[in-house]
Short mmCIF file of C-alpha atoms in Angstrom, two decimals:
data_model
loop_
_atom_site.label_atom_id
_atom_site.label_comp_id
_atom_site.label_asym_id
_atom_site.label_seq_id
_atom_site.Cartn_x
_atom_site.Cartn_y
_atom_site.Cartn_z
CA MET A 183 6.76 -9.41 13.32
CA GLN A 184 7.03 -7.33 10.16
CA LEU A 185 4.29 -5.00 8.97
CA PHE A 186 4.17 -3.66 5.43
CA ASP A 187 1.45 -1.05 5.00
CA ALA A 188 0.47 -0.28 1.44
CA GLY A 189 -2.35 1.94 2.54
CA LEU A 190 -4.80 -0.94 2.68
CA LEU A 191 -4.57 -1.71 6.36
CA ALA A 192 -6.95 -0.25 8.87
CA ARG A 193 -5.70 2.81 10.70
CA MET A 194 -3.45 1.80 13.54
CA GLU A 195 -2.71 3.72 16.68
CA ASP A 196 0.71 5.39 16.52
CA GLY A 197 1.29 4.80 20.23
CA ALA A 198 0.87 1.04 19.88
CA LEU A 199 3.09 0.91 16.81
CA LEU A 200 5.80 2.96 18.52
CA LYS A 201 5.66 0.82 21.67
CA GLU A 202 6.10 -2.41 19.68
CA ALA A 203 8.83 -0.91 17.47
CA HIS A 204 10.82 0.32 20.49
CA GLY A 205 10.36 -3.10 22.11
CA GLY A 206 11.87 -4.77 19.05
CA ARG A 207 8.74 -6.83 18.38
CA LEU A 208 7.63 -4.99 15.24
CA ARG A 209 9.19 -3.58 12.11
CA ALA A 210 7.08 -1.54 9.73
CA ALA A 211 7.28 0.06 6.28
CA LEU A 212 4.66 2.80 6.02
CA ASP A 213 3.63 4.99 3.10
CA VAL A 214 0.47 6.27 4.77
CA THR A 215 0.52 8.08 8.09
CA ASP A 216 -1.85 10.11 10.21
CA PRO A 217 -1.34 12.98 9.80
CA GLU A 218 -0.07 13.00 6.25
CA PRO A 219 2.46 14.28 5.53
CA LEU A 220 4.13 13.27 8.76
CA PRO A 221 5.44 16.46 10.41
CA PRO A 222 9.15 16.93 11.16
CA GLY A 223 10.00 15.72 14.64
CA HIS A 224 7.22 13.10 14.75
CA PRO A 225 8.45 10.04 16.72
CA LEU A 226 7.78 7.67 13.79
CA TRP A 227 10.65 9.30 11.85
CA THR A 228 13.21 8.00 14.37
CA ALA A 229 11.51 4.83 15.64
CA PRO A 230 13.76 1.77 15.33
CA GLY A 231 12.69 -0.61 12.58
CA VAL A 232 10.23 1.86 11.02
CA LEU A 233 10.67 2.96 7.41
CA ILE A 234 8.61 5.91 6.15
CA THR A 235 8.32 6.30 2.37
CA PRO A 236 6.53 8.97 0.35
CA HIS A 237 2.99 8.12 -0.63
CA LEU A 238 3.95 9.04 -4.21
CA GLY A 239 7.12 6.98 -4.25
CA ALA A 240 6.27 5.33 -7.59
CA PHE A 241 6.44 8.54 -9.61
CA THR A 242 9.99 8.35 -10.94
CA PRO A 243 11.28 9.33 -14.40
CA SER A 244 11.38 5.65 -15.43
CA LEU A 245 7.67 5.22 -14.63
CA TRP A 246 6.29 7.23 -17.56
CA PRO A 247 7.77 5.22 -20.49
CA ARG A 248 6.79 1.94 -18.80
CA LEU A 249 3.29 3.20 -18.03
CA GLY A 250 2.86 4.44 -21.61
CA ALA A 251 3.91 1.05 -23.01
CA LEU A 252 1.53 -0.74 -20.63
CA VAL A 253 -1.44 1.44 -21.62
CA ARG A 254 -0.67 1.05 -25.35
CA ARG A 255 -0.38 -2.74 -25.01
CA ARG A 256 -3.65 -3.03 -23.11
CA LEU A 257 -5.56 -0.73 -25.47
CA THR A 258 -4.23 -2.65 -28.47
CA ARG A 259 -5.33 -5.97 -26.97
CA PHE A 260 -8.79 -4.52 -26.25
CA ALA A 261 -9.17 -2.95 -29.72
CA THR A 262 -8.11 -6.15 -31.52
CA GLY A 263 -10.31 -8.47 -29.46
CA GLN A 264 -7.41 -10.26 -27.76
CA GLU A 265 -7.71 -11.67 -24.27
CA LEU A 266 -7.06 -8.95 -21.72
CA GLU A 267 -4.26 -9.27 -19.17
CA ASN A 268 -4.72 -9.41 -15.41
CA VAL A 269 -8.51 -9.63 -15.47
CA VAL A 270 -10.03 -9.99 -12.01
CA HIS A 271 -13.39 -11.73 -11.90
CA GLN A 272 -15.62 -10.75 -9.02
CA PRO A 273 -16.56 -13.92 -7.12
CA THR A 274 -20.19 -14.64 -6.44
CA VAL A 275 -20.87 -14.05 -2.76
CA THR A 276 -23.82 -15.53 -0.93
CA PRO A 277 -25.01 -13.20 1.82
CA GLY A 278 -24.79 -14.65 5.28
CA PRO A 279 -24.74 -13.54 8.88
CA PRO A 280 -22.13 -10.91 9.79
CA HIS A 281 -18.77 -12.24 10.94
CA ARG A 282 -18.03 -11.55 14.59
CA SER A 283 -14.53 -11.79 15.97
#
């Protein structure tokens, strides 16, 4: 099993993750840890199949020109009445009984 955590998954117990990683049943890429930042010597740093990346890994020198171009393009489309890109429409949800697992 592979686990890619983009910070959207519920908090998982480090002990369970470490057990599965050491057993070879789980590989994980984590950018969010508890605690954060992960202290030196924490077992997750050396767990087999576990990759720890900085939570701010996207902030590279190449980000800023690309981000500037994206913002300009989107503001121009908005200001000129063009269709906006990547619009997410909230679906209509009918309330129902709570889901029980």
